[in-house]
Coordinates of C-alpha atoms in Angstrom, one line a residue:
M25 CA 54.4 -167.0 6.2
Q26 CA 52.5 -169.9 7.8
A27 CA 55.1 -172.3 6.5
E28 CA 57.9 -170.2 8.0
G29 CA 56.0 -170.2 11.3
V30 CA 55.9 -174.0 11.2
L31 CA 59.6 -174.2 10.7
H32 CA 60.3 -171.9 13.6
V33 CA 58.1 -173.9 15.9
V34 CA 59.8 -177.2 15.0
G35 CA 63.3 -175.6 15.4
A36 CA 62.4 -174.3 18.9
L37 CA 61.2 -177.8 19.9
Q38 CA 64.4 -179.4 18.7
V39 CA 66.5 -176.8 20.6
L40 CA 64.5 -177.6 23.8
V41 CA 65.1 -181.3 23.3
A42 CA 68.9 -180.8 22.8
V43 CA 69.1 -178.6 25.9
E44 CA 67.5 -181.2 28.0
D45 CA 69.8 -183.9 26.7
N46 CA 72.9 -181.8 27.4
A47 CA 71.6 -181.0 30.8
G48 CA 71.1 -184.6 31.6
V49 CA 74.5 -185.5 30.3
A50 CA 76.1 -182.7 32.2
L51 CA 74.3 -183.8 35.4
E52 CA 75.5 -187.3 35.0
G53 CA 79.0 -186.1 34.4
D54 CA 79.0 -184.0 37.6
E55 CA 77.7 -187.0 39.5
A56 CA 80.6 -189.1 38.1
E57 CA 83.1 -186.4 39.0
G58 CA 81.7 -186.2 42.5
A59 CA 82.0 -189.9 42.8
T60 CA 85.6 -189.7 41.7
I61 CA 86.4 -186.9 44.1
S62 CA 84.9 -188.8 47.0
S63 CA 86.9 -191.8 46.1
H64 CA 90.1 -189.7 46.2
M65 CA 89.1 -188.4 49.6
E66 CA 88.7 -191.8 51.2
P67 CA 91.5 -193.1 53.5
R68 CA 94.7 -194.1 52.1
H69 CA 94.2 -197.8 52.8
H70 CA 91.9 -197.7 49.9
S71 CA 94.4 -196.2 47.5
R72 CA 95.1 -199.6 46.0
M73 CA 91.7 -199.6 44.4
V74 CA 91.9 -197.9 41.0
P75 CA 88.7 -195.9 40.3
T76 CA 86.9 -196.6 37.0
R77 CA 85.7 -193.4 35.2
V78 CA 82.6 -193.9 32.9
S79 CA 82.7 -192.1 29.6
P80 CA 80.1 -189.4 28.8
L81 CA 79.0 -191.3 25.7
H82 CA 78.0 -194.2 27.8
H83 CA 75.9 -192.0 30.0
S84 CA 74.2 -190.3 27.0
R85 CA 73.2 -193.7 25.6
E86 CA 71.8 -194.7 29.0
H87 CA 69.9 -191.4 29.1
L88 CA 68.4 -192.0 25.7
H89 CA 67.1 -195.4 26.8
S90 CA 65.7 -194.2 30.1
P91 CA 61.9 -194.4 30.4
G92 CA 61.5 -190.7 31.4
Y93 CA 63.3 -189.5 28.3
Q94 CA 61.3 -191.6 26.0
V95 CA 58.0 -190.4 27.6
R96 CA 59.1 -186.8 27.2
H97 CA 60.2 -187.4 23.6
R98 CA 56.8 -189.0 22.7
V99 CA 54.9 -186.1 24.2
I100 CA 56.9 -183.6 22.3
L101 CA 56.4 -185.5 19.0
F102 CA 52.7 -185.7 19.7
L103 CA 52.5 -182.0 20.3
V104 CA 54.4 -181.3 17.1
L105 CA 52.2 -183.6 15.1
I106 CA 49.0 -181.8 16.4
I107 CA 50.5 -178.4 15.6
L108 CA 51.3 -179.6 12.0
I109 CA 47.8 -181.0 11.6
I110 CA 46.3 -177.7 12.7
I111 CA 48.5 -175.7 10.4
L112 CA 47.6 -178.0 7.4
L113 CA 43.9 -177.6 8.1
L114 CA 44.3 -173.8 8.2
L115 CA 46.1 -173.9 4.9
L116 CA 43.7 -176.3 3.2
T117 CA 40.5 -174.5 4.3
P118 CA 40.7 -171.7 1.7
L119 CA 41.6 -174.2 -1.0
M120 CA 38.5 -176.3 -0.1
Q121 CA 36.3 -173.2 -0.2
V122 CA 37.6 -172.2 -3.7
F123 CA 37.2 -175.8 -4.9
H124 CA 33.6 -175.8 -3.6
L125 CA 32.8 -172.6 -5.3
W126 CA 34.3 -173.9 -8.6
I127 CA 32.6 -177.4 -8.5
T128 CA 29.1 -176.2 -7.4
P129 CA 28.1 -174.5 -10.6
I130 CA 29.3 -177.5 -12.7
S131 CA 27.0 -179.8 -10.6
L132 CA 24.1 -177.5 -11.2
L133 CA 24.4 -177.4 -15.0
P134 CA 22.0 -179.6 -17.0
P135 CA 23.5 -182.7 -18.7
V136 CA 25.0 -182.3 -22.2
V137 CA 22.8 -183.8 -24.9
C138 CA 24.0 -184.4 -28.5
Q139 CA 22.1 -182.4 -31.1
L140 CA 22.7 -185.1 -33.8
C141 CA 21.8 -188.4 -32.0
F142 CA 20.0 -186.8 -29.0
S143 CA 22.0 -189.0 -26.6
P144 CA 23.3 -187.6 -23.3
G145 CA 27.0 -187.5 -22.3
H146 CA 28.5 -185.8 -25.4
S147 CA 28.1 -182.9 -27.7
A148 CA 27.6 -182.8 -31.5
L149 CA 31.2 -182.1 -32.1
Y150 CA 32.3 -185.4 -30.6
C151 CA 29.4 -187.5 -32.0
S152 CA 30.1 -190.4 -34.3
R153 CA 27.5 -189.1 -36.8
Y154 CA 29.3 -185.7 -37.2
T155 CA 31.0 -185.4 -40.5
T156 CA 32.9 -182.5 -42.2
S157 CA 32.6 -183.7 -45.7
H158 CA 30.5 -181.7 -48.2
T159 CA 28.1 -183.5 -50.6
P160 CA 28.9 -182.5 -54.2
A161 CA 25.4 -181.5 -55.2
L162 CA 23.4 -178.4 -56.0
A163 CA 21.8 -178.5 -52.6
A164 CA 25.2 -178.0 -51.0
L165 CA 25.7 -174.5 -52.5
P166 CA 26.6 -171.8 -50.0
T167 CA 23.4 -171.0 -48.1
G168 CA 24.7 -167.6 -47.0
E169 CA 24.4 -166.4 -50.7
N170 CA 20.8 -167.4 -51.1
N171 CA 19.1 -164.2 -52.0
D172 CA 17.5 -162.7 -55.1
S173 CA 20.6 -160.8 -56.3
V174 CA 22.9 -163.9 -56.5
W175 CA 23.0 -165.8 -59.8
Y176 CA 24.8 -169.1 -60.6
P177 CA 25.9 -169.6 -64.3
D178 CA 24.6 -173.0 -65.5
S179 CA 25.7 -174.4 -68.9
G180 CA 23.2 -177.2 -68.6
A181 CA 20.2 -175.0 -68.1
S182 CA 18.0 -174.4 -71.2
A183 CA 16.4 -171.3 -69.7
H184 CA 16.9 -168.7 -67.0
M185 CA 15.2 -169.7 -63.7
S186 CA 14.4 -167.9 -60.5
P187 CA 12.4 -168.7 -57.3
H188 CA 11.8 -165.0 -56.8
E189 CA 8.7 -163.7 -58.5
G190 CA 9.2 -160.1 -57.4
I191 CA 12.3 -159.5 -59.6
L192 CA 10.5 -160.3 -62.9
S193 CA 8.9 -157.6 -65.1
Y194 CA 6.3 -158.2 -67.8
K195 CA 5.4 -161.5 -66.2
T196 CA 2.5 -163.6 -67.4
P197 CA 1.1 -166.8 -65.9
H198 CA 2.6 -169.9 -67.5
T199 CA -0.1 -172.0 -69.2
G200 CA 2.0 -174.4 -71.3
P201 CA 2.9 -178.0 -70.6
N202 CA 6.6 -177.3 -70.1
Q203 CA 8.2 -178.2 -66.8
V204 CA 11.7 -178.0 -65.3
C205 CA 13.4 -181.4 -65.0
I206 CA 16.3 -181.4 -62.5
A207 CA 19.2 -183.8 -62.1
N208 CA 17.4 -186.5 -60.1
G209 CA 14.5 -186.6 -62.6
T210 CA 12.0 -184.7 -60.6
K211 CA 9.8 -182.3 -62.7
L212 CA 9.0 -178.9 -61.2
P213 CA 6.1 -176.7 -62.3
I214 CA 6.6 -173.3 -63.8
S215 CA 4.5 -170.5 -62.3
H216 CA 5.2 -167.4 -64.4
V217 CA 7.3 -166.2 -67.3
G218 CA 8.9 -162.8 -67.3
H219 CA 11.8 -160.6 -68.2
L220 CA 14.7 -159.2 -66.3
K221 CA 17.6 -156.8 -66.9
L222 CA 21.0 -157.2 -65.2
L223 CA 22.9 -153.9 -64.7
T224 CA 26.6 -154.4 -65.5
H225 CA 29.6 -152.0 -65.7
G226 CA 29.0 -151.6 -69.4
R227 CA 25.6 -152.2 -71.0
P228 CA 22.7 -154.0 -69.3
L229 CA 22.1 -157.7 -70.0
N230 CA 18.6 -158.8 -71.0
L231 CA 17.3 -162.0 -69.6
N232 CA 14.3 -162.9 -71.7
S233 CA 11.7 -165.6 -70.9
V234 CA 12.9 -166.1 -67.3
Y235 CA 11.0 -169.0 -65.7
H236 CA 9.6 -168.5 -62.2
V237 CA 10.0 -171.9 -60.5
P238 CA 8.9 -171.6 -56.9
H239 CA 10.4 -175.0 -55.8
I240 CA 14.0 -174.2 -56.7
K241 CA 16.3 -172.4 -54.3
Y242 CA 18.7 -170.4 -56.5
N243 CA 18.8 -168.2 -59.5
L244 CA 20.2 -170.1 -62.5
L245 CA 21.6 -168.2 -65.5
S246 CA 21.5 -170.1 -68.8
I247 CA 24.8 -169.6 -70.6
Q248 CA 23.2 -170.4 -74.0
K249 CA 20.3 -168.0 -73.6
L250 CA 22.7 -165.3 -72.3
C251 CA 24.9 -165.5 -75.3
A252 CA 22.0 -165.7 -77.8
D253 CA 20.1 -162.7 -76.4
N254 CA 23.0 -160.3 -75.7
A255 CA 25.6 -161.0 -78.4
C256 CA 28.3 -161.8 -75.8
Q257 CA 30.8 -164.5 -75.2
V258 CA 31.9 -166.2 -71.9
F259 CA 35.3 -167.4 -70.6
F260 CA 36.0 -169.8 -67.9
D261 CA 39.3 -170.1 -65.9
K262 CA 40.3 -171.5 -62.6
N263 CA 39.1 -168.7 -60.4
S264 CA 36.5 -166.7 -62.4
F265 CA 33.8 -166.7 -65.1
L266 CA 33.9 -163.7 -67.5
V267 CA 31.2 -162.3 -69.8
K268 CA 32.5 -159.9 -72.5
D269 CA 31.0 -158.0 -75.4
K270 CA 31.4 -160.0 -78.6
Q271 CA 32.3 -157.0 -80.8
M272 CA 34.2 -154.6 -78.5
G273 CA 35.6 -157.2 -76.1
E274 CA 34.4 -155.0 -73.1
L275 CA 34.1 -156.8 -69.8
L276 CA 30.4 -156.9 -68.8
L277 CA 30.2 -159.4 -66.0
Q278 CA 32.6 -161.4 -63.8
A279 CA 31.7 -164.3 -61.5
V280 CA 34.0 -165.6 -58.8
N281 CA 34.7 -169.2 -57.7
K282 CA 33.7 -170.2 -54.2
D283 CA 33.5 -173.8 -53.0
H284 CA 34.0 -174.9 -56.6
V285 CA 30.9 -173.0 -57.8
Y286 CA 30.8 -169.8 -59.9
F287 CA 28.4 -167.1 -58.7
F288 CA 28.0 -163.3 -59.0
H289 CA 25.9 -160.5 -57.4
A290 CA 23.7 -158.8 -60.0
L291 CA 22.4 -155.3 -59.9
Q292 CA 19.0 -155.8 -61.3
T293 CA 16.1 -153.5 -61.8
R294 CA 13.3 -153.7 -59.3
V295 CA 9.6 -154.1 -60.2
V296 CA 7.7 -150.8 -59.6
P297 CA 4.2 -151.3 -58.2
G298 CA 1.3 -150.4 -60.5
L299 CA 0.1 -147.9 -57.9
V300 CA 3.3 -145.9 -58.4
W301 CA 2.8 -145.7 -62.2
H302 CA -0.9 -144.9 -61.6
K303 CA 0.2 -141.8 -59.5
R304 CA 3.0 -140.9 -62.0
L305 CA 0.6 -140.8 -64.9
G306 CA -2.0 -138.5 -63.1
H307 CA -4.2 -141.3 -61.6
C308 CA -5.0 -143.0 -64.8
G309 CA -7.2 -146.1 -65.0
D310 CA -6.2 -149.7 -65.0
R311 CA -7.1 -150.1 -68.7
I312 CA -4.5 -147.5 -69.7
L313 CA -1.8 -149.1 -67.6
T314 CA -2.5 -152.5 -69.2
R315 CA -2.2 -151.1 -72.7
L316 CA 1.1 -149.3 -71.8
R317 CA 2.5 -152.6 -70.4
Q318 CA 1.5 -154.5 -73.5
H319 CA 3.3 -152.0 -75.8
K320 CA 6.3 -151.9 -73.4
L321 CA 6.0 -148.2 -72.9
I322 CA 6.5 -148.6 -69.2
S323 CA 8.9 -151.1 -67.7
N324 CA 8.9 -153.1 -64.5
C325 CA 5.3 -152.5 -63.7
S326 CA 3.2 -154.8 -61.7
S327 CA -0.6 -155.2 -61.9
F328 CA -2.8 -152.5 -60.5
N329 CA -5.7 -153.4 -58.3
N330 CA -7.4 -149.9 -58.4
D331 CA -6.9 -149.4 -54.6
C332 CA -5.9 -145.7 -54.8
V333 CA -7.5 -143.8 -51.9
S334 CA -7.2 -140.4 -53.5
C335 CA -9.2 -141.6 -56.5
K336 CA -12.0 -142.9 -54.3
L337 CA -12.2 -139.7 -52.3
G338 CA -12.1 -137.5 -55.5
K339 CA -14.9 -139.4 -57.3
S340 CA -17.2 -139.4 -54.3
H341 CA -20.1 -136.9 -55.0
R342 CA -21.3 -136.5 -51.4
L343 CA -20.3 -137.6 -48.0
P344 CA -21.6 -140.9 -46.8
F345 CA -24.6 -141.1 -44.5
S346 CA -23.7 -141.4 -40.8
D347 CA -24.5 -144.5 -38.9
V348 CA -28.0 -144.8 -37.5
T349 CA -28.0 -144.7 -33.7
H350 CA -31.8 -145.5 -33.2
D351 CA -34.5 -147.7 -34.6
T352 CA -38.2 -147.0 -34.9
T353 CA -41.0 -149.6 -35.2
A354 CA -44.2 -147.5 -35.2
P355 CA -45.3 -144.1 -36.5
L356 CA -44.7 -141.0 -34.6
Q357 CA -42.0 -142.7 -32.5
L358 CA -39.5 -140.2 -33.9
I359 CA -40.6 -136.6 -34.6
Y360 CA -38.5 -134.1 -36.6
Y361 CA -39.1 -130.4 -35.8
D362 CA -37.4 -127.3 -37.0
V363 CA -36.8 -124.3 -34.7
W364 CA -34.6 -122.5 -37.2
Q365 CA -34.5 -118.7 -37.0
S366 CA -32.5 -116.0 -38.7
P367 CA -28.9 -116.1 -37.6
V368 CA -28.7 -112.3 -37.5
L369 CA -31.2 -110.2 -35.6
S370 CA -32.5 -107.0 -37.3
N371 CA -31.9 -103.6 -35.8
L372 CA -35.6 -103.3 -34.9
G373 CA -35.7 -106.7 -33.2
F374 CA -37.5 -108.5 -36.0
K375 CA -36.7 -112.1 -36.6

């Protein structure tokens, strides 16, 4: 709407200029006609003189070059220029306000600092140290699958290994000289040795002599130990790892391939605290629980620390003495006296 108003103002000014020009040309034409008429009204002895009529085009050119017309023309152009400048300022003011609102928050933001090289001016995505390649090593296994229920089949492992002590049952401290040697030659100590059962769709798989190695990150399943302890056979293909029963051919376990590594989620039995077995067996002693564990009559039982509150309260013969609130240092500082009387008065008023 403001642009249309500008066009209307410019058009009106042009019309005014054209009207003034036409008026000036018409005035000069009338003067020329008056001069011609006066020349015809002169005495006849002047009839020999032929009057010269000036063309209107000549008058218009002279009018354009006249000083008065040029001054008026410059004033009008100056006014038009001022009006255009005012209109442009009115149009640009909202845009400048929007630009100011948009640019102000950006100027208040802290400078971008790279998280890789800690240099300002760029982010980690555009840093020269950023790389998308994956190192083909055991440490590059998917970190999102690092929990106690995920196992990785390993044909090069001579024993089952786990960093999670809580999933093992019948565990005993490892006292032998054996250590776990990893690919780079580093030797890792073994903390405990225990057993574990993996629950499958068919029968459970027994994992015997599982090493608890605190310094590894993942559960490793020894292929040789698995086949030797469970009479099963394994099959590898492009996308999966299969464990089948050797006699019946029943599928027991299936592992999937992700990032060129086979892994599977195992449903494994949990270790029951010794306190739970203590309560199940009628609050028996620690010696009985130990013998039951040794003969494998109870499974997945941890050690019992004899911290049963019910047993302590039941075996207490009397209430404990209350805390002493006073202290005496000399005889007769504290005198005990008894004012006991019969709690029921007799009918005759005797006590």
